[in-house]
Amino acid sequence: MSFHDAGLSIAIALTIVKTLILLVGGVITFFAYKAYKRTHQRALGLLAAGFGLVTLGLVLAGLLYEILGVSLTTGILLESTLMLVGFLVIAYSLYAS
């Protein structure tokens, strides 16, 4: 296996993993939002928003890099910032409940 083939294999694996993260994160966000709509508890709404931000952050860097041509480091910075904000919102939702 050449270096190029190994890089392609890793890129494919990363694409698969990021797609699965998007799907699972989307399902978690959906169920948290559904619970919020059923109960109207603010903490569940914040939990859904937090999971949505984390999920978006996890897939954003690659999308920005591949589609919009943003530098990878800028994409990773935005990804990390969204994840941090998402985790802060999740922590607050758990604290506030």
Coordinates of C-alpha atoms in Angstrom, one line a residue:
M1 CA 0.0 0.0 0.0
S2 CA 1.5 3.3 -1.0
F3 CA 1.4 6.5 1.0
H4 CA -1.3 7.9 -1.3
D5 CA -3.5 4.9 -0.9
A6 CA -3.1 5.0 2.9
G7 CA -4.1 8.7 2.9
L8 CA -7.2 7.9 0.8
S9 CA -8.2 5.1 3.1
I10 CA -7.9 7.4 6.1
A11 CA -9.9 10.1 4.3
I12 CA -12.7 7.6 3.5
A13 CA -12.7 6.3 7.1
L14 CA -12.9 9.9 8.4
T15 CA -15.8 10.7 6.0
I16 CA -17.7 7.6 7.3
V17 CA -17.0 8.4 10.9
K18 CA -18.0 12.1 10.5
T19 CA -21.2 11.0 8.7
L20 CA -22.1 8.6 11.5
I21 CA -21.4 11.3 14.1
L22 CA -23.8 13.6 12.1
L23 CA -26.5 10.9 12.1
V24 CA -26.2 9.9 15.7
G25 CA -25.8 13.5 16.9
G26 CA -28.8 14.4 14.8
V27 CA -30.9 11.6 16.4
I28 CA -29.9 12.7 19.9
T29 CA -30.7 16.3 19.1
F30 CA -34.0 15.3 17.7
F31 CA -35.0 13.2 20.7
A32 CA -33.9 15.9 23.1
Y33 CA -36.0 18.5 21.1
K34 CA -38.9 16.1 21.0
A35 CA -38.8 15.8 24.8
Y36 CA -38.6 19.5 25.1
K37 CA -41.7 20.0 22.9
R38 CA -43.6 17.4 25.0
T39 CA -42.6 18.8 28.4
H40 CA -41.8 22.4 27.7
Q41 CA -38.9 22.2 30.2
R42 CA -36.3 24.9 29.4
A43 CA -33.5 22.6 30.4
L44 CA -34.4 20.1 27.7
G45 CA -34.5 22.8 25.1
L46 CA -31.1 23.9 26.1
L47 CA -29.9 20.3 26.1
A48 CA -31.2 19.9 22.5
A49 CA -29.5 23.1 21.5
G50 CA -26.2 22.0 23.1
F51 CA -26.2 18.7 21.3
G52 CA -27.0 20.4 18.1
L53 CA -24.0 22.8 18.5
V54 CA -21.7 19.9 19.3
T55 CA -22.9 17.9 16.4
L56 CA -22.6 20.8 14.0
G57 CA -19.1 21.6 15.4
L58 CA -17.9 18.0 14.8
V59 CA -18.7 18.1 11.1
L60 CA -18.1 21.7 10.3
A61 CA -14.3 21.8 9.9
G62 CA -14.3 19.3 7.1
L63 CA -17.2 20.9 5.3
L64 CA -15.7 24.3 5.4
Y65 CA -12.3 23.0 4.2
E66 CA -13.8 20.9 1.4
I67 CA -16.6 23.0 0.1
L68 CA -15.8 26.6 0.9
G69 CA -12.0 26.4 0.7
V70 CA -11.5 27.7 4.3
S71 CA -8.1 26.8 5.7
L72 CA -8.1 23.7 7.8
T73 CA -6.8 25.4 10.9
T74 CA -9.6 28.0 10.7
G75 CA -12.1 25.3 10.2
I76 CA -10.8 23.4 13.2
L77 CA -10.9 26.6 15.3
L78 CA -14.5 27.1 14.4
E79 CA -15.3 23.4 15.0
S80 CA -13.7 23.6 18.5
T81 CA -15.4 26.8 19.4
L82 CA -18.9 25.4 18.5
M83 CA -18.1 22.3 20.5
L84 CA -17.0 24.3 23.5
V85 CA -20.2 26.5 23.3
G86 CA -22.3 23.3 22.9
F87 CA -20.7 21.7 25.9
L88 CA -21.2 24.8 27.9
V89 CA -24.9 24.9 27.0
I90 CA -25.2 21.2 27.9
A91 CA -23.5 21.8 31.2
Y92 CA -25.8 24.7 31.9
S93 CA -28.9 22.7 31.0
L94 CA -27.9 20.0 33.4
Y95 CA -27.1 22.6 36.1
A96 CA -30.3 24.6 35.6
S97 CA -32.6 21.6 35.8

